[in-house]
Structures are given as C-alpha cells and as structure tokens.
C-alpha cells in the first residue's frame, strides 16, 4: 500500500473521489494517460507545469497535492524545519532532478499562493525544457546565481536579485555557471 503522503497517492485519491478516470484527467490536462498513471504510481513526479495542469483538470489548487494538514490561522515555517523536499522531473530520458522544493506553507488551508524554498543543483544545458502554466511567479535569489530563460530572453540573477513574471510564457529556471543556488519562489495560480 502506498504511503498516504505521496503526491501520486493524493492525485489518485482526489481523482477517484471525483469519479474521474485517468483518461479523463489526462485529456482535460492535455497529458497522456501514461503520464498520469506514472505520476499516480509514484514512478515520476512531474515538473511543476504538468502538476498544475492536473490540479486545474480536477478543479483543485496545486497545494492540495502538497498539503499535510489544514491550518486556518497563520503558518510558521522555522529556519531548518524544512524537513521534506519534493523533486520535480521533466521526465526526459536521463534527466536529473536538479531542484529540491521545500514547501513553506503546506499546512495552510485555502491558500492562493505556493511559497517554496528551492535548492538548485547544476544540470547539463541539454536538460533544460521550457514549461508554462497559468499564473505568476516571484523569485528572489538567496544564494548563488541563477539563469532564467523566459520566452526568447535570458536573465542572470545574483544573490538578492528578484524577478516577477507571468508563468504562461515558456520559462526555465536553473543554476548559473555550473554552481549551486538557492531561491525563494512564490507561485500563484488562479483558481
């Protein structure tokens, strides 16, 4: 039996509670049924964009897949209490899981933003796959340097620099100059 805290398990449970087939979710999300199956069976944890598409197809917010418990009041995440990370993959052959996401609000119910602290490891340039999804993103660099491909533009951000962009434009965030980096990212996806 699956650990009930996995993203795949949560997606499957929500899908079944909504009486949706994997095929229906795949069609509404614009993904293949095989992708949805691999995600539900915890074979793959997709990049953020497909996960957002699945959330949209099922009529839930992204955080529903990441929540551990529901807290109505403020949620405090103390430094060094970021106990569980989530690694998203592009599912491309031999792709590394170069980003470790730490949710900073997983117990806050009914939230409209998804704040993450993200550690970024260097990854080969051939693994950069642009993605897009509805909403907006805000990023501030905590350590190191990052490169952001945004549409046809490329931006390099250093510690303390920030960027705010519409995430419907194809984009990719990665470590710059083969060095590790850390960022605070806030993702907003309209309901």
PDB file of C-alpha atoms in Angstrom, residues 85-88 96-102 116-124 127-128 137-149 155 157 163 165 172-185:
ATOM      1  CA  UNK A  85      11.700  18.195  -0.082  1.00  0.00           C
ATOM      2  CA  UNK A  86       9.943  17.459  -3.339  1.00  0.00           C
ATOM      3  CA  UNK A  87      11.920  16.975  -6.536  1.00  0.00           C
ATOM      4  CA  UNK A  88      10.172  17.630  -9.824  1.00  0.00           C
ATOM      5  CA  UNK A  96      18.414  14.795 -13.280  1.00  0.00           C
ATOM      6  CA  UNK A  97      16.214  16.033 -10.511  1.00  0.00           C
ATOM      7  CA  UNK A  98      18.106  19.263 -10.146  1.00  0.00           C
ATOM      8  CA  UNK A  99      15.637  21.175  -7.955  1.00  0.00           C
ATOM      9  CA  UNK A 100      14.636  20.343  -4.386  1.00  0.00           C
ATOM     10  CA  UNK A 101      11.442  22.159  -3.381  1.00  0.00           C
ATOM     11  CA  UNK A 102      10.613  22.797   0.284  1.00  0.00           C
ATOM     12  CA  UNK A 116       8.831  27.344  -1.838  1.00  0.00           C
ATOM     13  CA  UNK A 117      12.462  27.427  -0.795  1.00  0.00           C
ATOM     14  CA  UNK A 118      14.324  25.712  -3.619  1.00  0.00           C
ATOM     15  CA  UNK A 119      17.849  24.337  -3.763  1.00  0.00           C
ATOM     16  CA  UNK A 120      19.087  24.152  -7.344  1.00  0.00           C
ATOM     17  CA  UNK A 121      21.908  21.843  -8.383  1.00  0.00           C
ATOM     18  CA  UNK A 122      23.786  22.321 -11.642  1.00  0.00           C
ATOM     19  CA  UNK A 123      22.279  20.418 -14.567  1.00  0.00           C
ATOM     20  CA  UNK A 124      23.516  19.920 -18.122  1.00  0.00           C
ATOM     21  CA  UNK A 127      18.167  19.050 -19.870  1.00  0.00           C
ATOM     22  CA  UNK A 128      16.563  22.488 -19.892  1.00  0.00           C
ATOM     23  CA  UNK A 137       5.805  33.579 -10.197  1.00  0.00           C
ATOM     24  CA  UNK A 138       8.059  35.645  -7.971  1.00  0.00           C
ATOM     25  CA  UNK A 139      11.645  34.557  -7.327  1.00  0.00           C
ATOM     26  CA  UNK A 140      14.374  36.046  -5.145  1.00  0.00           C
ATOM     27  CA  UNK A 141      17.865  34.561  -5.123  1.00  0.00           C
ATOM     28  CA  UNK A 142      19.010  33.595  -1.615  1.00  0.00           C
ATOM     29  CA  UNK A 143      22.418  32.142  -2.566  1.00  0.00           C
ATOM     30  CA  UNK A 144      24.445  31.722  -5.719  1.00  0.00           C
ATOM     31  CA  UNK A 145      23.312  32.767  -9.174  1.00  0.00           C
ATOM     32  CA  UNK A 146      20.506  31.542 -11.413  1.00  0.00           C
ATOM     33  CA  UNK A 147      19.704  31.836 -15.075  1.00  0.00           C
ATOM     34  CA  UNK A 148      16.128  32.200 -16.244  1.00  0.00           C
ATOM     35  CA  UNK A 149      15.097  31.535 -19.814  1.00  0.00           C
ATOM     36  CA  UNK A 155      18.292  36.727 -17.420  1.00  0.00           C
ATOM     37  CA  UNK A 157      20.172  36.903 -11.276  1.00  0.00           C
ATOM     38  CA  UNK A 163      12.112  38.613 -10.803  1.00  0.00           C
ATOM     39  CA  UNK A 165       6.814  37.157 -14.310  1.00  0.00           C
ATOM     40  CA  UNK A 172      13.020  27.608 -17.212  1.00  0.00           C
ATOM     41  CA  UNK A 173      14.965  28.344 -14.026  1.00  0.00           C
ATOM     42  CA  UNK A 174      18.367  26.739 -13.447  1.00  0.00           C
ATOM     43  CA  UNK A 175      21.682  27.262 -11.674  1.00  0.00           C
ATOM     44  CA  UNK A 176      24.109  29.547 -13.479  1.00  0.00           C
ATOM     45  CA  UNK A 177      27.735  28.849 -14.329  1.00  0.00           C
ATOM     46  CA  UNK A 178      27.610  25.239 -13.059  1.00  0.00           C
ATOM     47  CA  UNK A 179      27.272  26.365  -9.410  1.00  0.00           C
ATOM     48  CA  UNK A 180      24.554  25.508  -6.864  1.00  0.00           C
ATOM     49  CA  UNK A 181      21.995  28.147  -5.901  1.00  0.00           C
ATOM     50  CA  UNK A 182      19.020  28.637  -3.575  1.00  0.00           C
ATOM     51  CA  UNK A 183      15.891  30.687  -4.227  1.00  0.00           C
ATOM     52  CA  UNK A 184      12.629  31.660  -2.599  1.00  0.00           C
ATOM     53  CA  UNK A 185       9.847  31.210  -5.161  1.00  0.00           C
TER      54      UNK A 185
END
